[in-house]
Coordinates of C-alpha atoms and ligand atoms in Angstrom, one line a residue:
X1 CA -16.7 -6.9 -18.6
X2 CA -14.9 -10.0 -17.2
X3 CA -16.3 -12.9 -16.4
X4 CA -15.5 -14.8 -13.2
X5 CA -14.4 -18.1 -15.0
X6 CA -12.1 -16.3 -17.3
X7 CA -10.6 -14.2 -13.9
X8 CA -10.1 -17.7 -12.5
X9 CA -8.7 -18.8 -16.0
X10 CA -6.1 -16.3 -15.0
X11 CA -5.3 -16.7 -11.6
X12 CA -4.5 -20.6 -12.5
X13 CA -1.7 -19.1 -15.1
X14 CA -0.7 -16.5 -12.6
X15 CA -0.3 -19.3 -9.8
X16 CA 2.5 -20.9 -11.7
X17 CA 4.9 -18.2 -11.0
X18 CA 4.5 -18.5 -7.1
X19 CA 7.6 -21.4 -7.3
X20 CA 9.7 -18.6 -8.3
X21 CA 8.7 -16.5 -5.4
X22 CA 9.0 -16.1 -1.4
X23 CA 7.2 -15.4 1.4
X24 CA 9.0 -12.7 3.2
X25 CA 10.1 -13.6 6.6
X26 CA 11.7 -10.9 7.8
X27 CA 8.7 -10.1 9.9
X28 CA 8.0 -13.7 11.5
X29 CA 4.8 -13.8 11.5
X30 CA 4.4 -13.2 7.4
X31 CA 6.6 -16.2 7.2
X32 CA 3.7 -18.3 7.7
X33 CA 1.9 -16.9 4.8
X34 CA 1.3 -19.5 1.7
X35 CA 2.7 -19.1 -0.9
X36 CA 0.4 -20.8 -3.8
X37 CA -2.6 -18.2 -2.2
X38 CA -3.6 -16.0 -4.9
X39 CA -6.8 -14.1 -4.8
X40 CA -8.1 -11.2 -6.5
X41 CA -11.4 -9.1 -6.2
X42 CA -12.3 -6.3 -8.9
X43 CA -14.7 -3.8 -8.0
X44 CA -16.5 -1.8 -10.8
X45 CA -18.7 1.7 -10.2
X46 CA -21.8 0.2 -10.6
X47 CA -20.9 -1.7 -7.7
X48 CA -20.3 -5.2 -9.3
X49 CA -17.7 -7.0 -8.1
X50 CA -15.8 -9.9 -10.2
X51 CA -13.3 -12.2 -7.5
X52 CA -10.9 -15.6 -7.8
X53 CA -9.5 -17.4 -5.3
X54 CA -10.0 -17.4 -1.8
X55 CA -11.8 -13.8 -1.1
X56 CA -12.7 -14.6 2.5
X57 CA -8.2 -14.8 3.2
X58 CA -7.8 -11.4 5.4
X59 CA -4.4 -10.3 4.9
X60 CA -2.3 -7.1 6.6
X61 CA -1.5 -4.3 4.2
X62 CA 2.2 -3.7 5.0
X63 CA 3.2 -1.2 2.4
X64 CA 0.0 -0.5 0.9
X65 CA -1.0 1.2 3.8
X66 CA 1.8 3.9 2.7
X67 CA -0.8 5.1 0.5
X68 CA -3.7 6.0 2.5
X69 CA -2.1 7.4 5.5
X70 CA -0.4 9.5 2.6
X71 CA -3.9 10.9 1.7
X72 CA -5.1 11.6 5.3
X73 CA -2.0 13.6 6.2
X74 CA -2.5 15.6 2.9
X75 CA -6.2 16.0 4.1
X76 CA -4.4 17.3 7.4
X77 CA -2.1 18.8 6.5
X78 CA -1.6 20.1 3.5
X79 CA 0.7 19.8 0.2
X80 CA 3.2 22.0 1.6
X81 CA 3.5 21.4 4.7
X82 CA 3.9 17.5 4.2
X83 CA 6.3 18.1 0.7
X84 CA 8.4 20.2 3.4
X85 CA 9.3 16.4 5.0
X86 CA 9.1 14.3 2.6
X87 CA 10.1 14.7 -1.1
X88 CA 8.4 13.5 -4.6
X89 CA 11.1 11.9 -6.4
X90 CA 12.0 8.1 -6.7
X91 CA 15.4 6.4 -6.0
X92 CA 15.5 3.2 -7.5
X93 CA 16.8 1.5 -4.3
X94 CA 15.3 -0.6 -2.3
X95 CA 12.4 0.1 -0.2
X96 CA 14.3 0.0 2.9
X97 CA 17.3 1.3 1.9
X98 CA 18.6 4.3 4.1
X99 CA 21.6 5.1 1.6
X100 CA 19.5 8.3 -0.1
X101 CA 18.4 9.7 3.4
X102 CA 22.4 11.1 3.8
X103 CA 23.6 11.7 0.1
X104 CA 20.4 14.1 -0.7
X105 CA 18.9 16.5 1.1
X106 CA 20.2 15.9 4.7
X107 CA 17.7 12.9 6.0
X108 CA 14.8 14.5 3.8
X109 CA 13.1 11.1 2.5
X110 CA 13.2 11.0 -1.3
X111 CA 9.5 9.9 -1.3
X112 CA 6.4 8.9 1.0
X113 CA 7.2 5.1 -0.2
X114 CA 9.7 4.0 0.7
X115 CA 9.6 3.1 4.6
X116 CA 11.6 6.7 6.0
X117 CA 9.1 9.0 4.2
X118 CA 6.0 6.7 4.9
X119 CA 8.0 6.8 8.5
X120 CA 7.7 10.5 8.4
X121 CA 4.3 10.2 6.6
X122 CA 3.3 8.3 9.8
X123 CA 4.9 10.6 12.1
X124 CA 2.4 13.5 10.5
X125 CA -1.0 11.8 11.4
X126 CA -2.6 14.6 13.8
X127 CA -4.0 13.2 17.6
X128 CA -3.2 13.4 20.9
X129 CA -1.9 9.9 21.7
X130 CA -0.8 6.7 19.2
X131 CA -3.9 5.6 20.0
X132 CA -6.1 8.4 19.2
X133 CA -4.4 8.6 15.8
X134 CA -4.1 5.1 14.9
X135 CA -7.7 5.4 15.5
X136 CA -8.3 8.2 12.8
X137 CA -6.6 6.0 10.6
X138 CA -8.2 3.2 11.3
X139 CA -12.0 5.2 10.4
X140 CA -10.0 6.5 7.0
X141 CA -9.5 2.8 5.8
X142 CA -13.2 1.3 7.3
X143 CA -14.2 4.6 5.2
X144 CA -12.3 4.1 2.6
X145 CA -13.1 0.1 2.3
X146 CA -17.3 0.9 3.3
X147 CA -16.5 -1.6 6.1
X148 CA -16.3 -0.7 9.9
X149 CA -15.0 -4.1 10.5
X150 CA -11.9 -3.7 9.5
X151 CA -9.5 -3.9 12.4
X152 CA -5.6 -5.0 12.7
X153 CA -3.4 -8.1 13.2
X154 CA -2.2 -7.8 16.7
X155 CA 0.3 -10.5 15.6
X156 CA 1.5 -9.4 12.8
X157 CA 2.2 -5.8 14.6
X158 CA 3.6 -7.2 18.0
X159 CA 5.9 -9.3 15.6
X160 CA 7.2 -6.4 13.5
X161 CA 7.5 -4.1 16.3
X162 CA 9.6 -6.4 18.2
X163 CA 12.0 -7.2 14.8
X164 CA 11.8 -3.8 13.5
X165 CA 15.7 -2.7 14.0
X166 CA 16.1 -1.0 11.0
X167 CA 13.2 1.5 10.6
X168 CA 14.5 2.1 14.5
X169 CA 17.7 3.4 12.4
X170 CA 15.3 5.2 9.8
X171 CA 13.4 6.6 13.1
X172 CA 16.5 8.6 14.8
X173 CA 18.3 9.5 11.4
X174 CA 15.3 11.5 11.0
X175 CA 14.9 12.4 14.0
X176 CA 18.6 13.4 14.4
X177 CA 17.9 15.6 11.7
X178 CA 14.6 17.0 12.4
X179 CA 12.1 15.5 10.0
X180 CA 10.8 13.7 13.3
X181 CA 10.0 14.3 16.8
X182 CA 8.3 12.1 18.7
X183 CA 9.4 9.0 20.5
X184 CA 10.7 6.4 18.0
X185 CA 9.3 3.6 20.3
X186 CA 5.6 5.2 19.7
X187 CA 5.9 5.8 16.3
X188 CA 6.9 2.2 15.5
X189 CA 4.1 1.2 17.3
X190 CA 1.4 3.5 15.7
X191 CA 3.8 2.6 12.4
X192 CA 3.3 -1.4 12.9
X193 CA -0.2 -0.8 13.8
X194 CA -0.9 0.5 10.3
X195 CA 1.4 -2.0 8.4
X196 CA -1.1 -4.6 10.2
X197 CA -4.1 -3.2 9.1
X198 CA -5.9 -6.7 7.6
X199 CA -8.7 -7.1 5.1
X200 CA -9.7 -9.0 2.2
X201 CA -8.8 -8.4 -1.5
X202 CA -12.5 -7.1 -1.8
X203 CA -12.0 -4.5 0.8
X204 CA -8.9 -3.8 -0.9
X205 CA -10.6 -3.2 -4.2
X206 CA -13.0 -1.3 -3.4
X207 CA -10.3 1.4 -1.8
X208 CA -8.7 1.0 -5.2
X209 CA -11.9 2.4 -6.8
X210 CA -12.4 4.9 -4.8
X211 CA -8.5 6.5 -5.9
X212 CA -10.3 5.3 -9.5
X213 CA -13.1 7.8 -8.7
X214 CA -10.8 10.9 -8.1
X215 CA -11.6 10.1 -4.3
X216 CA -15.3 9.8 -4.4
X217 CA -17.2 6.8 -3.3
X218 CA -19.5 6.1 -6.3
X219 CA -22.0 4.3 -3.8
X220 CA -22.6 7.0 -1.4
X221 CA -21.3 10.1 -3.6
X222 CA -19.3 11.0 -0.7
X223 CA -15.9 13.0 -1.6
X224 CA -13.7 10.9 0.3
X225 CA -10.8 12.9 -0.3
X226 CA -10.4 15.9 -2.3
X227 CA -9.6 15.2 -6.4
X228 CA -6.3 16.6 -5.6
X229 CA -5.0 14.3 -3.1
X230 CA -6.3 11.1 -5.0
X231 CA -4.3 12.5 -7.9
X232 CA -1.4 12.9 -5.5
X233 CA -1.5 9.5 -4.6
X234 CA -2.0 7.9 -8.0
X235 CA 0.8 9.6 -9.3
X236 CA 2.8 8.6 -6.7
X237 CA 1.2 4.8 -7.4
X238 CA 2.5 5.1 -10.7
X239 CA 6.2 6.6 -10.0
X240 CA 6.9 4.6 -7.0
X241 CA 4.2 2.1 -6.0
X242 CA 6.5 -0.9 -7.1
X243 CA 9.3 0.5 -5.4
X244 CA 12.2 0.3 -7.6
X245 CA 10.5 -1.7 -10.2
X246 CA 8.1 0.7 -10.7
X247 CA 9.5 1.7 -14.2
X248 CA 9.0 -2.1 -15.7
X249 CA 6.0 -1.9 -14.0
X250 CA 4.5 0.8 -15.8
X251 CA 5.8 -0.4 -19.0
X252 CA 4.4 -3.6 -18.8
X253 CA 1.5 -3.0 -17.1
X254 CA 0.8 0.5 -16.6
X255 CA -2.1 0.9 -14.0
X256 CA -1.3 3.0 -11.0
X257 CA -0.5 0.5 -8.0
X258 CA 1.0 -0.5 -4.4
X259 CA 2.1 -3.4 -3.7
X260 CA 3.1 -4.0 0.3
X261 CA 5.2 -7.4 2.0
X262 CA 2.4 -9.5 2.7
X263 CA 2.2 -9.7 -1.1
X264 CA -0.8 -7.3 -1.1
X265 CA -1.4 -5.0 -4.2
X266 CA -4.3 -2.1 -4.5
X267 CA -4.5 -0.7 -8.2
X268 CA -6.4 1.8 -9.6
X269 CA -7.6 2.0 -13.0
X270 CA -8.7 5.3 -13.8
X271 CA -12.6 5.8 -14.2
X272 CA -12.8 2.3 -14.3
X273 CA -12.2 -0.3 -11.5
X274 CA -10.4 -0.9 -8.2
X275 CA -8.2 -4.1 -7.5
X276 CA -7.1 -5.8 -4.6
X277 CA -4.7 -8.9 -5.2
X278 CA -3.2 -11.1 -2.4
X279 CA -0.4 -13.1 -3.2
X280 CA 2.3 -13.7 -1.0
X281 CA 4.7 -15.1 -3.4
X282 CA 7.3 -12.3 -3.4
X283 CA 10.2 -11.2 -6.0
X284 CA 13.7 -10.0 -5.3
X285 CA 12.1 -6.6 -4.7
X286 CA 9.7 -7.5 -2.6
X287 CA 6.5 -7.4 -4.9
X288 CA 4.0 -10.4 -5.4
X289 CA 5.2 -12.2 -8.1
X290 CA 1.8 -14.0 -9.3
X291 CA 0.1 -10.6 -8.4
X292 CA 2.2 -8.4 -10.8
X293 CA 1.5 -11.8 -13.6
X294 CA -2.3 -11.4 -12.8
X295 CA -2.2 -7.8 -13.3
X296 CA 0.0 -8.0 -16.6
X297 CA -2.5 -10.7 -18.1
X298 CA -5.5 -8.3 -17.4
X299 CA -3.6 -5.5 -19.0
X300 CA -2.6 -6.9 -21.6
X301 CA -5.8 -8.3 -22.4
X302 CA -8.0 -5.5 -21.8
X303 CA -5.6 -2.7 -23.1
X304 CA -5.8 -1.1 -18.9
X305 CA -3.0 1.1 -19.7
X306 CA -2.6 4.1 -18.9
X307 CA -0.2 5.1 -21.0
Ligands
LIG401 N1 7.5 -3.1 1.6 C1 6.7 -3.2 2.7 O1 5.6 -3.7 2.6 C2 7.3 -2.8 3.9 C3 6.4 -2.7 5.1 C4 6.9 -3.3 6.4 N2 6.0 -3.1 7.4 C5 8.3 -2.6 6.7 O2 8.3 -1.5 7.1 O3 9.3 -3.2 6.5

């Protein structure tokens, strides 16, 4: 197993990329994120964890929360049901991109991560108000994590909602076409609410074994999820999780993962270990570039492929 000094060994290589990265500002308030942070937490089923870097930063999940409100509206729902909104298949554009939405499928989302099927994703989770379901959200993750402190940044969710004109487009093209329909102004908030969802890399690895463990928390032997639905999301890690660099990122690195804005990624190495990485040094496509090196150097090193 690793040893801490060699993980920081790493994260001092990995921290040399951050000059060739940004911060993404498109949301205000991640602007103020630093951009030489770089931590990383690995979480083993015995229960030992190996972390780097400053493991006490909380950080929001953005798009990595794609992935767990995935699983709880498959637990809701059902395969079929939710496959009947949202599709299975990558597109190779950008995250955002609302190009697909009209030349496929009339407004049926290509996938559950990019932001108009997570949109639709989001749109699924069951409750009687935004509050009652952000709530049942909010217990998946402290569940999830084994922490019933995790909470949300009110900042960082007040500051996408109010800059968010864009999945407001995503929000009534599906709407318009039936994939939605609720309110787009309470779905953007319950949707911000969960892009804001803050914790640290430890937190965030430990989620990461749990998918690892087929959905079952090796500490309390509580099935999570059902097998099927971590499998579900894993594969979805792997064919999408990068957005559209997931296919260089499974070459290179090859460990199921999501990355999200903030410059968060949650990986999942089968049987093995969960990781949580923050840093929020971003590339073109939006994924943390020192992360992605951190990962790639533990790969490489420890042969964590998958494939
Ligand atoms: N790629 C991301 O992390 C995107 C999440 C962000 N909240 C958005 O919808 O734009």
């Amino acid at each position: 197993m690793y040893s801490k000094s060699e993980l920081e060994q790493f994260v001092k290589q990995a921290k040399q990329y951050a000059r060739y990265g940004k911060v993404a500002d498109y949301i205000p308030a991640l602007g103020k994120a630093n951009p030489n942070d770089l931590s990383i937490a690995i979480y083993t089923r015995d229960g030992s964890v190996i972390a780097a870097g400053d493991t006490t930063d909380k950080v929001t999940l953005q798009s990595i929360s794609k992935i767990i409100a995935l699983a709880l509206v498959l637990i809701d729902h059902g395969e079929k049901e939710v496959f009947q909104k949202v599709g299975m298949e990558p597109t190779g554009d950008p995250f955002h991109s609302i190009a697909k939405l009209e030349e496929v499928q009339p407004a049926k989302p290509l996938n559950p991560m990019i932001n108009a099927g997570a949109l639709a994703v989001t749109h699924m989770i069951s409750g009687a108000s935004v509050n009652e379901r952000f709530q049942r959200l909010l217990q998946f993750v402290r569940k999830l994590a084994g922490n019933p402190e995790i909470s949300y940044s009110k900042e960082v969710a007040k500051s996408e909602f109010e800059t968010a004109f864009l999945n407001r487009s995503l929000c009534y093209f599906l709407k318009q076409h039936g994939i939605i329909n609720e309110d787009v102004e309470e779905l953007m908030d319950l949707y911000t609410k969960q892009c804001a969802i803050e914790m640290t890399c430890i937190d965030l690895a430990r989620i990461g074994l749990v998918f690892a463990m087929d959905g079952r928390d090796p500490f309390t032997d509580e099935q999570i999820m059902p097998l099927d639905v971590a499998r579900i999301c894993k594969t979805f890690m792997v064919t999408c999780g990068m957005y559209n660099a997931s296919g260089e990122f499974a070459i290179k690195i090859g460990i199921p993962a999501k990355s999200g804005v903030s410059g968060g990624i949650l990986a999942a190495v089968p049987g093995r270990f969960g990781i949580g990485i923050f840093g929020p040094a971003l590339d073109d496509k939006g994924n943390s570039i020192t992360g992605m090196k951190l990962l790639e150097l533990l790969s490489k090193t420890y042969s964590l492929s998958i494939f």
